[in-house]
Structure formats: structure tokens, C-alpha cells
PDB file of C-alpha atoms and ligand atoms in Angstrom:
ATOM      1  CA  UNK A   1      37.730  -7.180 -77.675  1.00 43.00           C
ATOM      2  CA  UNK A   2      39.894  -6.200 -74.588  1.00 46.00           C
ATOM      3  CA  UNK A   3      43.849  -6.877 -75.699  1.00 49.00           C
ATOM      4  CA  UNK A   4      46.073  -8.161 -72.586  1.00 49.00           C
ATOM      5  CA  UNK A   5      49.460  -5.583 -73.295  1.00 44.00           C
ATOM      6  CA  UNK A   6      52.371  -7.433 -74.375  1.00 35.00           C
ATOM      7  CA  UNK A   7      53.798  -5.504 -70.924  1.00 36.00           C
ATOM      8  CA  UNK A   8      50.659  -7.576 -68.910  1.00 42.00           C
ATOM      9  CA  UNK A   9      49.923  -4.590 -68.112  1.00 43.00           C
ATOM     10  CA  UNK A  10      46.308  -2.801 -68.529  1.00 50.00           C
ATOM     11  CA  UNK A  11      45.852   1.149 -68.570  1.00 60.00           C
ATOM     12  CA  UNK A  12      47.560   2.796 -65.285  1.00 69.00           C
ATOM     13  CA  UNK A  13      44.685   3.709 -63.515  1.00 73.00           C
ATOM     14  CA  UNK A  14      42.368   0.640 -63.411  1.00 86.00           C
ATOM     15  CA  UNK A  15      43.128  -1.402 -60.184  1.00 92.00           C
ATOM     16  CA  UNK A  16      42.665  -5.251 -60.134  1.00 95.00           C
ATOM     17  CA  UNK A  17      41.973  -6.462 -57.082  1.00 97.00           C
ATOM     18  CA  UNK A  18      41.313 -10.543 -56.369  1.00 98.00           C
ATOM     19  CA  UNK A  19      39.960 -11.505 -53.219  1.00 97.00           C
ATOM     20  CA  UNK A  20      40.124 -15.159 -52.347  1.00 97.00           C
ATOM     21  CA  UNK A  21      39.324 -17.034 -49.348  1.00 96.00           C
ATOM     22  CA  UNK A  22      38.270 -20.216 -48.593  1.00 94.00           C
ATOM     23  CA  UNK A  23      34.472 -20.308 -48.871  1.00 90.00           C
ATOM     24  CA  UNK A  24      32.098 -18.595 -45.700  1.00 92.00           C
ATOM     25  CA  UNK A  25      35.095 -16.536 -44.953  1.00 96.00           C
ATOM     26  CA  UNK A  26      33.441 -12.934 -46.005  1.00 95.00           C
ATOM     27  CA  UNK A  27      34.462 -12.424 -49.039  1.00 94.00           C
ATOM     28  CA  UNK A  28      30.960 -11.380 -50.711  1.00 92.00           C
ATOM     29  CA  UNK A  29      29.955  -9.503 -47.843  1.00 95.00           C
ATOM     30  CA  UNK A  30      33.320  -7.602 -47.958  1.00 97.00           C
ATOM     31  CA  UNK A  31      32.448  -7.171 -51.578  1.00 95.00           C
ATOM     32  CA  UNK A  32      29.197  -5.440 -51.327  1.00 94.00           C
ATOM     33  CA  UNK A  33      31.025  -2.726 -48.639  1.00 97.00           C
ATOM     34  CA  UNK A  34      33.554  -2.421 -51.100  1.00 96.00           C
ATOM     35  CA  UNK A  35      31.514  -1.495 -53.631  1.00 96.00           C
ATOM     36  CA  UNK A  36      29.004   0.760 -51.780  1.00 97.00           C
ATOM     37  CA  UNK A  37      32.455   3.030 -50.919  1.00 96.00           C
ATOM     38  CA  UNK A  38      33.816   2.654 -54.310  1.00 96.00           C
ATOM     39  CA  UNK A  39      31.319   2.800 -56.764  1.00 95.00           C
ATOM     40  CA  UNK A  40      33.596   3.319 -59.763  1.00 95.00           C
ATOM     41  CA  UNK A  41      34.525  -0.256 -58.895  1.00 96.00           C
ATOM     42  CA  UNK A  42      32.753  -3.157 -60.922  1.00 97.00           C
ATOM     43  CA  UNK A  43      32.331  -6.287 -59.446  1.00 97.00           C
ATOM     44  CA  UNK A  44      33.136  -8.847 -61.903  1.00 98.00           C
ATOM     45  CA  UNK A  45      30.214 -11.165 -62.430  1.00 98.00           C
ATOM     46  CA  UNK A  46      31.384 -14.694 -63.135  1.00 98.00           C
ATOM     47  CA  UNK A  47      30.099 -17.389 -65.308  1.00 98.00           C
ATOM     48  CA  UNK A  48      28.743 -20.594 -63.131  1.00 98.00           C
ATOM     49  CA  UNK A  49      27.585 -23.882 -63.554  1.00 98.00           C
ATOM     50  CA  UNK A  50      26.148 -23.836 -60.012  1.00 96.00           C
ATOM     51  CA  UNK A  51      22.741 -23.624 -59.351  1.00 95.00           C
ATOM     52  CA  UNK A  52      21.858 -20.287 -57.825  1.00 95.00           C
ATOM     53  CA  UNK A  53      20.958 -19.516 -53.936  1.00 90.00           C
ATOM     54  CA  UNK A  54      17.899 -18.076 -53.230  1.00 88.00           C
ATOM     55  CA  UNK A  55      18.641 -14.986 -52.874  1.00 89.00           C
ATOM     56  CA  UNK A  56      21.165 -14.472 -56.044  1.00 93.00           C
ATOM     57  CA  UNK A  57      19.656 -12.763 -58.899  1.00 96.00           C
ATOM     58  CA  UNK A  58      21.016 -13.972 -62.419  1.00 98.00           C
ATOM     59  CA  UNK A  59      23.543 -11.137 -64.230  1.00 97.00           C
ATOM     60  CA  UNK A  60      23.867  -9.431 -60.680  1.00 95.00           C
ATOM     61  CA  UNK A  61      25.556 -12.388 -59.073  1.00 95.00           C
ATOM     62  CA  UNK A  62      26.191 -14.477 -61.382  1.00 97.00           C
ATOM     63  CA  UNK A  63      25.886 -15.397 -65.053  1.00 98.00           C
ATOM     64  CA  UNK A  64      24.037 -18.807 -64.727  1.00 98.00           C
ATOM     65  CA  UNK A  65      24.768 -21.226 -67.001  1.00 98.00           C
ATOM     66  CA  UNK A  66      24.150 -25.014 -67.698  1.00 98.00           C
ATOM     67  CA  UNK A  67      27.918 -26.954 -68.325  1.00 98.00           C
ATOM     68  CA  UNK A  68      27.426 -27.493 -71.731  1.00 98.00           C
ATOM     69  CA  UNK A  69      26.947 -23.419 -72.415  1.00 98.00           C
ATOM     70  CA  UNK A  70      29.882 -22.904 -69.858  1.00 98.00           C
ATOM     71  CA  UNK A  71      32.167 -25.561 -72.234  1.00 98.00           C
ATOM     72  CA  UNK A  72      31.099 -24.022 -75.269  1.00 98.00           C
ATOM     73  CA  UNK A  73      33.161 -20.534 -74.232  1.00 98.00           C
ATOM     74  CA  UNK A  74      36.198 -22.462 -72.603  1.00 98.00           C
ATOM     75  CA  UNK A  75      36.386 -23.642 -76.351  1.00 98.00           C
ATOM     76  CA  UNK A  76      35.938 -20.206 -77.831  1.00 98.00           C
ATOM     77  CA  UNK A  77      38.607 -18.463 -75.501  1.00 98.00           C
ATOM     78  CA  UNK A  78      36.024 -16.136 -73.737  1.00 98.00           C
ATOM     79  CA  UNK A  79      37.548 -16.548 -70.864  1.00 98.00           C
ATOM     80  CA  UNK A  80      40.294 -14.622 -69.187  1.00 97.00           C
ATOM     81  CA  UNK A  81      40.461 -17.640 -66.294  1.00 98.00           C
ATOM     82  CA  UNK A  82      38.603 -20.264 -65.269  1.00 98.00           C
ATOM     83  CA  UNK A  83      38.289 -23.112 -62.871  1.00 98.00           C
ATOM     84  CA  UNK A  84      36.708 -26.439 -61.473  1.00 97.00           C
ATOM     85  CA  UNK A  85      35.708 -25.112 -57.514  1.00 93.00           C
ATOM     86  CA  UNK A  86      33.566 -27.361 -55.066  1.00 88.00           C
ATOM     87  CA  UNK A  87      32.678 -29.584 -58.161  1.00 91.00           C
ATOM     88  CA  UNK A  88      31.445 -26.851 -59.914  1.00 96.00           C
ATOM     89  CA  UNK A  89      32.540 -24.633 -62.966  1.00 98.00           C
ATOM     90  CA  UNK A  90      33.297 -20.972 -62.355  1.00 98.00           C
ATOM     91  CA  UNK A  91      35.013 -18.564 -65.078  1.00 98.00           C
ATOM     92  CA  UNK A  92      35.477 -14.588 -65.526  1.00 98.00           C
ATOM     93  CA  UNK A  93      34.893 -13.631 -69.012  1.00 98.00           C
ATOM     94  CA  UNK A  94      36.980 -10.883 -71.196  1.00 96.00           C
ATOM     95  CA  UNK A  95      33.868  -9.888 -72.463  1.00 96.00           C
ATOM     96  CA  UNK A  96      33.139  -8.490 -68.371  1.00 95.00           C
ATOM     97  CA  UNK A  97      36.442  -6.786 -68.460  1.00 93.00           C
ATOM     98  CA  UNK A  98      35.543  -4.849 -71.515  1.00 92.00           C
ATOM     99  CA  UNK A  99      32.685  -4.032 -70.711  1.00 94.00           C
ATOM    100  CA  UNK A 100      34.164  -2.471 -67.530  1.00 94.00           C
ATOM    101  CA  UNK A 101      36.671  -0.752 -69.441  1.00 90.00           C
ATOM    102  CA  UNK A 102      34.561   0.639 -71.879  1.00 92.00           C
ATOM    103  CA  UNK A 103      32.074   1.861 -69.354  1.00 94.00           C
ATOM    104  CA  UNK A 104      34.994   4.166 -67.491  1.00 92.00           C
ATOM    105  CA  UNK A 105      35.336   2.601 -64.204  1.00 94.00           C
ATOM    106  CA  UNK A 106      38.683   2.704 -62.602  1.00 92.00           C
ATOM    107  CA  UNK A 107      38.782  -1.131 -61.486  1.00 94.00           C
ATOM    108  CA  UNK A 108      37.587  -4.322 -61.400  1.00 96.00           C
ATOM    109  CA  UNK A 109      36.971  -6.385 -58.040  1.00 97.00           C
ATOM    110  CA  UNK A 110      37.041 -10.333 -58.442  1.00 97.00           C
ATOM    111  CA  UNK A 111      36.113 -12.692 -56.027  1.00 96.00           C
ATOM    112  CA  UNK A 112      37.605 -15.880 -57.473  1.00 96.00           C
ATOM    113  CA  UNK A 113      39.583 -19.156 -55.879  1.00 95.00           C
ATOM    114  CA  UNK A 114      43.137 -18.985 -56.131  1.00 95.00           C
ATOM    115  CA  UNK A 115      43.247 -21.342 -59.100  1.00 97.00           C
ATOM    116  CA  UNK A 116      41.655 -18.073 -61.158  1.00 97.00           C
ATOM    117  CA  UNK A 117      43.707 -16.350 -59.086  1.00 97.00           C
ATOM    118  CA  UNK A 118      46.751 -17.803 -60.556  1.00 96.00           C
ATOM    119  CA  UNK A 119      45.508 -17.516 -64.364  1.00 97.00           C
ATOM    120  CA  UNK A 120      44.966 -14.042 -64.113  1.00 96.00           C
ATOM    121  CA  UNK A 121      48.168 -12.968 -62.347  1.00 95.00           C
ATOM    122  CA  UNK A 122      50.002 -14.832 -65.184  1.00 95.00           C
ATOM    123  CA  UNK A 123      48.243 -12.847 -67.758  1.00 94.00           C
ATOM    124  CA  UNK A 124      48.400  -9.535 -65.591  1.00 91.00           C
ATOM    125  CA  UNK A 125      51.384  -9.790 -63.304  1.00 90.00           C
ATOM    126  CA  UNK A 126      50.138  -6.163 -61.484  1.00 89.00           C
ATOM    127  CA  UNK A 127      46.842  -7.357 -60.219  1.00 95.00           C
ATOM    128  CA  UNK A 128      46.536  -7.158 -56.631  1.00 97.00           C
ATOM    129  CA  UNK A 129      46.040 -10.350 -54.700  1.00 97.00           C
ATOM    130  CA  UNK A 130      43.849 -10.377 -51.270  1.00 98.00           C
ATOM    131  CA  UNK A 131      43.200 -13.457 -49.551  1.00 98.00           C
ATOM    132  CA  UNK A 132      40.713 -13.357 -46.684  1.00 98.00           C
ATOM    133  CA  UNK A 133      41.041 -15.283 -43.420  1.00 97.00           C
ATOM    134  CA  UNK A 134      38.402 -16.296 -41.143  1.00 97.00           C
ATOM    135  CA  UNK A 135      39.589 -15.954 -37.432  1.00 97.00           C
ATOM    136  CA  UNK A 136      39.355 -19.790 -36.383  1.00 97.00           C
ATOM    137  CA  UNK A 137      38.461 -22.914 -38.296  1.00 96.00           C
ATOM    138  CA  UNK A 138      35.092 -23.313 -35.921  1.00 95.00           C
ATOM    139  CA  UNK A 139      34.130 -19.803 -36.584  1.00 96.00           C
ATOM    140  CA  UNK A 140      34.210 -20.771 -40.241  1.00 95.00           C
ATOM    141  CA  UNK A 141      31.984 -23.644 -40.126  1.00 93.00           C
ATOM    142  CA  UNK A 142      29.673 -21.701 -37.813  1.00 93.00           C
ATOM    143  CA  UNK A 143      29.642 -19.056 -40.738  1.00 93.00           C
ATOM    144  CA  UNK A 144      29.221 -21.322 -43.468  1.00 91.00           C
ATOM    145  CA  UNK A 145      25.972 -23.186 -41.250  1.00 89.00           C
ATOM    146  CA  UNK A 146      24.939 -19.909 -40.977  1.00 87.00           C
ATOM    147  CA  UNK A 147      24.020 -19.245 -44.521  1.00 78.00           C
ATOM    148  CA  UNK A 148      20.704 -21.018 -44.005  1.00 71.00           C
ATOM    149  CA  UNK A 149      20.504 -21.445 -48.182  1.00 70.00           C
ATOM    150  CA  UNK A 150      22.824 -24.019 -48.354  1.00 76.00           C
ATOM    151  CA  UNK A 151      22.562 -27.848 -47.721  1.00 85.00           C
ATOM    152  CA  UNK A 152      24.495 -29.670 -45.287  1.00 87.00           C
ATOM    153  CA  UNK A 153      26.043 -32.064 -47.839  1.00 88.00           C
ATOM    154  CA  UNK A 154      27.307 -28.765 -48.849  1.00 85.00           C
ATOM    155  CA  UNK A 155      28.568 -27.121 -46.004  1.00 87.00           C
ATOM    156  CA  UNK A 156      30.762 -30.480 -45.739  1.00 89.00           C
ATOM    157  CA  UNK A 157      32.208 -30.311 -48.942  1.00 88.00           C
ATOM    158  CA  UNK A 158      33.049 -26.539 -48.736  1.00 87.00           C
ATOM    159  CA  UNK A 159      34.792 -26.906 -45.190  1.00 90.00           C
ATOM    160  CA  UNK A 160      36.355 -29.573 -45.951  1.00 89.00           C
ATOM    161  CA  UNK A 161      38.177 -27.753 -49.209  1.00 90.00           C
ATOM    162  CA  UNK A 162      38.612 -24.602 -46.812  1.00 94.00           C
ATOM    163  CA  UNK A 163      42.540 -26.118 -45.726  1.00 92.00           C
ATOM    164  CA  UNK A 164      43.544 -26.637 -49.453  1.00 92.00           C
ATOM    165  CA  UNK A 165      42.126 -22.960 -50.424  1.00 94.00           C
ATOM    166  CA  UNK A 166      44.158 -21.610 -47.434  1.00 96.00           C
ATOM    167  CA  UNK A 167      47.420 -23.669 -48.142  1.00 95.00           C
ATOM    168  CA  UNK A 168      47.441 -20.681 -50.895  1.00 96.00           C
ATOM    169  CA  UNK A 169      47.474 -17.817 -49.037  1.00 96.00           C
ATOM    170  CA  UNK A 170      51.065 -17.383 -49.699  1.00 93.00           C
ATOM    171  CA  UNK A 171      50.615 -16.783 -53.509  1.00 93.00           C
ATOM    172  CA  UNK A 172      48.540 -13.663 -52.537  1.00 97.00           C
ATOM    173  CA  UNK A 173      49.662  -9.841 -51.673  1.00 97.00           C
ATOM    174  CA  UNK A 174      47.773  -9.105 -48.355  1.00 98.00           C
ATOM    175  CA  UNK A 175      46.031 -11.209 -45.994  1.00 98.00           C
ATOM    176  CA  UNK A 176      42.932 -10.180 -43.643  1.00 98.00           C
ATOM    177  CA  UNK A 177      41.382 -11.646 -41.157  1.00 98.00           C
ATOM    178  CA  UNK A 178      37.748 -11.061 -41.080  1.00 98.00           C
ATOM    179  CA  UNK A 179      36.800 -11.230 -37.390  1.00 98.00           C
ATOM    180  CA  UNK A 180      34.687  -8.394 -37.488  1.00 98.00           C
ATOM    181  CA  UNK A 181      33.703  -6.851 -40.340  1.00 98.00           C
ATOM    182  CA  UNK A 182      34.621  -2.997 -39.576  1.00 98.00           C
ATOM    183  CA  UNK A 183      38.184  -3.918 -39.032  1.00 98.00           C
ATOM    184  CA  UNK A 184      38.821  -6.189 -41.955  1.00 98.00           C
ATOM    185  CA  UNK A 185      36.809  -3.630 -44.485  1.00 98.00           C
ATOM    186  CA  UNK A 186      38.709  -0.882 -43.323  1.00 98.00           C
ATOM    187  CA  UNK A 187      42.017  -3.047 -44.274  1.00 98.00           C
ATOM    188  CA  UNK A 188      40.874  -3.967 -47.739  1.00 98.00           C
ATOM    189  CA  UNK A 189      39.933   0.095 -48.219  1.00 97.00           C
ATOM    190  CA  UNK A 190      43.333   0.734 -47.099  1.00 97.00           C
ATOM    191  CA  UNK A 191      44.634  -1.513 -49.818  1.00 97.00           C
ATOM    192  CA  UNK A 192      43.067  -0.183 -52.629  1.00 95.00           C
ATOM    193  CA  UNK A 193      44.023   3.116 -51.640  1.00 94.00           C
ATOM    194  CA  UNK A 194      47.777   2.057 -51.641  1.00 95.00           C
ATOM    195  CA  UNK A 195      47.440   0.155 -54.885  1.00 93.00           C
ATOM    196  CA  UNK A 196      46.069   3.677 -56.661  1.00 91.00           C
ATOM    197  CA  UNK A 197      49.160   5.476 -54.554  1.00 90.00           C
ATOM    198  CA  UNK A 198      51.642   2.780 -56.206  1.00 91.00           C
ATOM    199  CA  UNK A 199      54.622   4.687 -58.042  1.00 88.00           C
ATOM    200  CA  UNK A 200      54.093   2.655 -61.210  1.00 85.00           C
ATOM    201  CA  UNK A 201      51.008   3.994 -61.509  1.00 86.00           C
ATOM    202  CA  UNK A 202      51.816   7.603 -60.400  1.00 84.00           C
ATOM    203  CA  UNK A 203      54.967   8.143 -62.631  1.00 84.00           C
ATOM    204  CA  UNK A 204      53.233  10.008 -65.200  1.00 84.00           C
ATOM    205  CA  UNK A 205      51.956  13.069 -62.990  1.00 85.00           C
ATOM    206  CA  UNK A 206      55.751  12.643 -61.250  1.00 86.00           C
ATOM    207  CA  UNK A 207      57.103  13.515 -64.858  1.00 88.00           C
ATOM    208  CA  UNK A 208      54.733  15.785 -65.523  1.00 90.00           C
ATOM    209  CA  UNK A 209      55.254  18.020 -62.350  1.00 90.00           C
ATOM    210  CA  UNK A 210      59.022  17.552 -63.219  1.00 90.00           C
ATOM    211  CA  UNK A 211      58.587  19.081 -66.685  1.00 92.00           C
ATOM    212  CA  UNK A 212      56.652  22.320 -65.326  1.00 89.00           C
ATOM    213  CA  UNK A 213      59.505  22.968 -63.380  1.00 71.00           C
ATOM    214  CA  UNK A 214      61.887  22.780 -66.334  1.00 67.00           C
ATOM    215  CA  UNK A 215      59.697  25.117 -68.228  1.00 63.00           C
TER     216      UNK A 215
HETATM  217  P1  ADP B   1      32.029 -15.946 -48.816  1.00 72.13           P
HETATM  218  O1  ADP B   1      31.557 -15.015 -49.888  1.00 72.13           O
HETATM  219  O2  ADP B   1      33.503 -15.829 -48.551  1.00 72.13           O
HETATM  220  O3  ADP B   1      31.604 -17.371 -49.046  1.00 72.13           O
HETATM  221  P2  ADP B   1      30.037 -14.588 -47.130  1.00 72.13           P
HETATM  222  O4  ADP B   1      30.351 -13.129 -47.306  1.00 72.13           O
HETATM  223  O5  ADP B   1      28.847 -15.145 -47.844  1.00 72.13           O
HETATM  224  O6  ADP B   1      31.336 -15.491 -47.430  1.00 72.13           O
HETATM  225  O7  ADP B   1      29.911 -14.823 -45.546  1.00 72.13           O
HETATM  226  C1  ADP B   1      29.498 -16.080 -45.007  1.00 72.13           C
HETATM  227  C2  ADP B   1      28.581 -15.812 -43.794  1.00 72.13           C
HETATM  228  O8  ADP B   1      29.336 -15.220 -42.745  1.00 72.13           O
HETATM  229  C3  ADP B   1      27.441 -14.837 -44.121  1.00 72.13           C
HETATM  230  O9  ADP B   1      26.287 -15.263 -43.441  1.00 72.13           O
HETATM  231  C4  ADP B   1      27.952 -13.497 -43.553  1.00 72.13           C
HETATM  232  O10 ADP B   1      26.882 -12.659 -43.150  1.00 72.13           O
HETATM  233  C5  ADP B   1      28.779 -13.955 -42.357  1.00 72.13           C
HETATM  234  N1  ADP B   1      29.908 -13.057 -42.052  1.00 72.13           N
HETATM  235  C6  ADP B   1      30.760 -12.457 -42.918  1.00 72.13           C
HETATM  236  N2  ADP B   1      31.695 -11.737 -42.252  1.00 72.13           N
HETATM  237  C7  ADP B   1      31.425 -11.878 -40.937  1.00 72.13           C
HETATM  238  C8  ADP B   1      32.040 -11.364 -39.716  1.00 72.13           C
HETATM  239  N3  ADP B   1      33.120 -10.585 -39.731  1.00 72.13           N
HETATM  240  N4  ADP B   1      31.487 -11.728 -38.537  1.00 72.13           N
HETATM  241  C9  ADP B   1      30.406 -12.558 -38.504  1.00 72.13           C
HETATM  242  N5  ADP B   1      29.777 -13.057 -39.590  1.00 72.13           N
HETATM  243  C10 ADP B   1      30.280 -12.735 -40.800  1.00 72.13           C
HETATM  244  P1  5GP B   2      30.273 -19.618 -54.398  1.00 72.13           P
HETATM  245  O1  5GP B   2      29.677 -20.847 -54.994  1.00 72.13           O
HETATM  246  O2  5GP B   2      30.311 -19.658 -52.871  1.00 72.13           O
HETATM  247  O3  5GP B   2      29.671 -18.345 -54.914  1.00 72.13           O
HETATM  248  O4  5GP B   2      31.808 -19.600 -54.850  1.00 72.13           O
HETATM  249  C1  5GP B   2      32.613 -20.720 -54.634  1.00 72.13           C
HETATM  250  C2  5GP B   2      34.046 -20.410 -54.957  1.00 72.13           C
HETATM  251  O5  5GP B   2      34.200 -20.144 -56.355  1.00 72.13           O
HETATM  252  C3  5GP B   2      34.607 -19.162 -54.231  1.00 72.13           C
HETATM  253  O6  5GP B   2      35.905 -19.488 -53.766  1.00 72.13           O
HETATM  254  C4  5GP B   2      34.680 -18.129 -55.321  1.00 72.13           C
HETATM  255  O7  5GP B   2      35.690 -17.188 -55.079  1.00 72.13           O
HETATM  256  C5  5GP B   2      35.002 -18.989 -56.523  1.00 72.13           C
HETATM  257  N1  5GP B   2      34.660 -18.325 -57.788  1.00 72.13           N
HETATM  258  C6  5GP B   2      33.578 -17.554 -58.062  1.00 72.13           C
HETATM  259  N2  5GP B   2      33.642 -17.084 -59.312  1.00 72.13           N
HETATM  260  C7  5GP B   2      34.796 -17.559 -59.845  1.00 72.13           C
HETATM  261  C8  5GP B   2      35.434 -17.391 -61.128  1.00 72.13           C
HETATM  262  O8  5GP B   2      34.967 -16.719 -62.035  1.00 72.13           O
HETATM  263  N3  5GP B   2      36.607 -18.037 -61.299  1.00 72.13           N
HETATM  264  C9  5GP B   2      37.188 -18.800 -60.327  1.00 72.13           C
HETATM  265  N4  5GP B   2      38.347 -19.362 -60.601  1.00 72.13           N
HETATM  266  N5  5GP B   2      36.628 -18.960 -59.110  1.00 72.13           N
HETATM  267  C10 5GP B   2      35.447 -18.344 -58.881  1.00 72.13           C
END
């Protein structure tokens, strides 16, 4: 099982990178780019009680589960966060950060609401935070209608959360607007290539190159 450091810190060179936004705002199509230009990335497949879209595929997506199953690990601690969003249950397991680890990739990407957010910064005080911004309110709701899969009962509910989700932005490292989709990528590449470039996480090649020139 994957042990959280008593620093909250995991190994160096494995980047943690949230991305929140209020729902419709780009976050899974940012995801996919992200992961097509960093494919020693894993995309950290959540647990849901929600019923999947028709285009989702089950262990790709998601892990679909009914609320009882989803209950059953709250009460074994198999989660590393979890949360009530848009009156359904969402979680990230440990068991998908282990499996990360122990498959060598160099970071996890998890699009999660800030609530998750929250839990996992607590645990791990050096993920990185990115909250995603649609350009106007209307061009939300436009995107969220767009996604022909969902109902409109649905589409309410989500916009209608979208001002709490942003009242959060603050807790989060970067912000992005996603008004078009080249732009706002090439931000949240630009982040993940300062997060690897962080000092913290460079300090043992800095000593290293230090000791060569003692020697
Ligand atoms: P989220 O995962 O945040 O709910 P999605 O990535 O599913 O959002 O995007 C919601 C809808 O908006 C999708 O139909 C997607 O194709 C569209 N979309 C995403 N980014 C943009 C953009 N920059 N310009 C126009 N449409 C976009
Ligand atoms: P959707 O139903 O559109 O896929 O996701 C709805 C919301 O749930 C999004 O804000 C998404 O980021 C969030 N979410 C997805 N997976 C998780 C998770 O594992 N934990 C938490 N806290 N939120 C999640």
C-alpha cells in the first residue's frame, strides 16, 4: 500500500497536478491533450456513483460503482479523498496512486472538485493546484448544452453549482481561462514544466554537481 511521508511529501520526481473547474469548463478535454503530450502522466481514474455518459467506457473513465460499493471503501479507508459533487459520489483511491507509482510514471493528473482538492493538498501539501476558467458565464452554459449526453435537468443543476465551484479558485496555484483550447493547453504544459523545474525537486542534481566540483 502507498505510505503518505510523514514530510507529505511523495518521491521528488512525481508531479501532482489537480485540475478543477466548475463543470463544462474543459477540464477533460484539457486532460486528454495533456496526456497525449505527456504520456508518462496517468490520469487518475476516479470511483463514481454516477451513471456513465454514453460515450465513457468503465476503468478508462471511470470506476463505476453503485453507492453501496462506493460506501463500503469510504469505510475501509481506500480512499485518499473523496466527495459528494452534483448529488453524486466521486472518490480517488490509494490503490490508483500505487498503481501509478509502481508502474514508473512520473505523475499523476486529477481532475477532481475542489472539495478533493482540499483533502489531498492536506495530505500532500506539494501537489499542484489548477483551476480552469471558462471565459464568460454564457459561454459555459452554451458548453455544458453542448454536450448533447446530458439531460437538461442536468445542465441546470451543474450551472447552477458552477458560482460555488468558482468561489474556490483562490485555494488553487494557477488559473486558466479556457477560451480556446491552444492557448489554455499551452498554459497548463507550461505549468507542469515549471513544477518538474521547481528547486525542491531539483536540489539533489544541485548537490550533486556541487560535489563533482569538490572532488
Ligand atoms: P469538463 O470536463 O470541465 O466538464 P469538457 O472538457 O467535457 O468539460 O468540455 C465541455 C464541452 O465544452 C465539450 O463539449 C468540449 O468539447 C467543449 N470545449 C472544451 N473546451 C473548449 C474551448 N476552448 N472552446 C470551445 N469548446 C470547448
Ligand atoms: P463529471 O460528472 O462531469 O465527470 O464530474 C463532476 C465533478 O466531479 C467534476 O467537478 C469533477 O472534477 C469531479 N470529480 C470527478 N472525480 C472526482 C473525484 O475522484 N473526487 C472528487 N472530489 N471530485 C471528482
Amino acid at each position: 500500500m502507498w505510505k503518505i511521508e510523514a514530510s507529505g511529501r511523495m518521491d521528488k520526481d512525481f508531479v501532482l497536478l489537480i485540475l478543477s473547474s466548475p463543470s463544462g469548463a474543459g477540464k477533460t478535454t484539457l486532460t486528454r491533450k495533456l496526456l497525449e503530450s505527456f504520456p508518462e502522466l496517468r490520469f487518475s481514474v476516479s470511483h463514481t456513483t454516477r451513471a456513465p455518459r454514453a460515450n465513457e467506457v468503465d476503468a478508462r473513465d471511470y470506476h463505476f460503482t453503485d453507492r453501496r460499493g462506493f460506501e463500503a471503501m469510504v469505510e475501509a479507508g481506500a480512499f485518499l479523498e473523496w466527495a459528494e459533487v452534483h448529488g453524486n459520489l466521486y472518490g480517488t483511491s490509494l490503490a490508483e496512486v500505487d498503481r501509478a507509482k509502481a508502474d514508473g510514471c512520473r505523475g499523476m493528473i486529477f481532475d477532481i472538485d475542489y472539495q478533493g482538492a482540499r483533502q489531498i493538498r492536506a495530505k500532500l501539501p506539494t501537489v499542484t493546484g489548477v483551476f480552469i476558467l471558462p471565459p464568460s458565464m454564457q459561454e459555459l452554459e452554451r458548453r455544458l448544452r453542448g454536450r448533447a449526453s446530458e439531460t437538461e435537468e442536468v445542465v441546470q443543476r451543474r450551472f447552477a453549482v458552477a458560482k460555488l465551484e468558482i468561489e474556490h479558485y483562490a485555494f488553487f496555484d494557477y488559473v486558466i481561462v479556457n477560451d480556446e483550447i491552444d492557448k489554455a493547453f499551452d498554459q497548463l504544459r507550461a505549468v507542469i514544466l515549471a513544477e518538474r523545474a521547481r528547486r525542491t525537486r531539483r536540489a539533489s542534481l544541485a548537490e550533486a554537481l556541487l560535489r563533482e566540483r569538490k572532488a
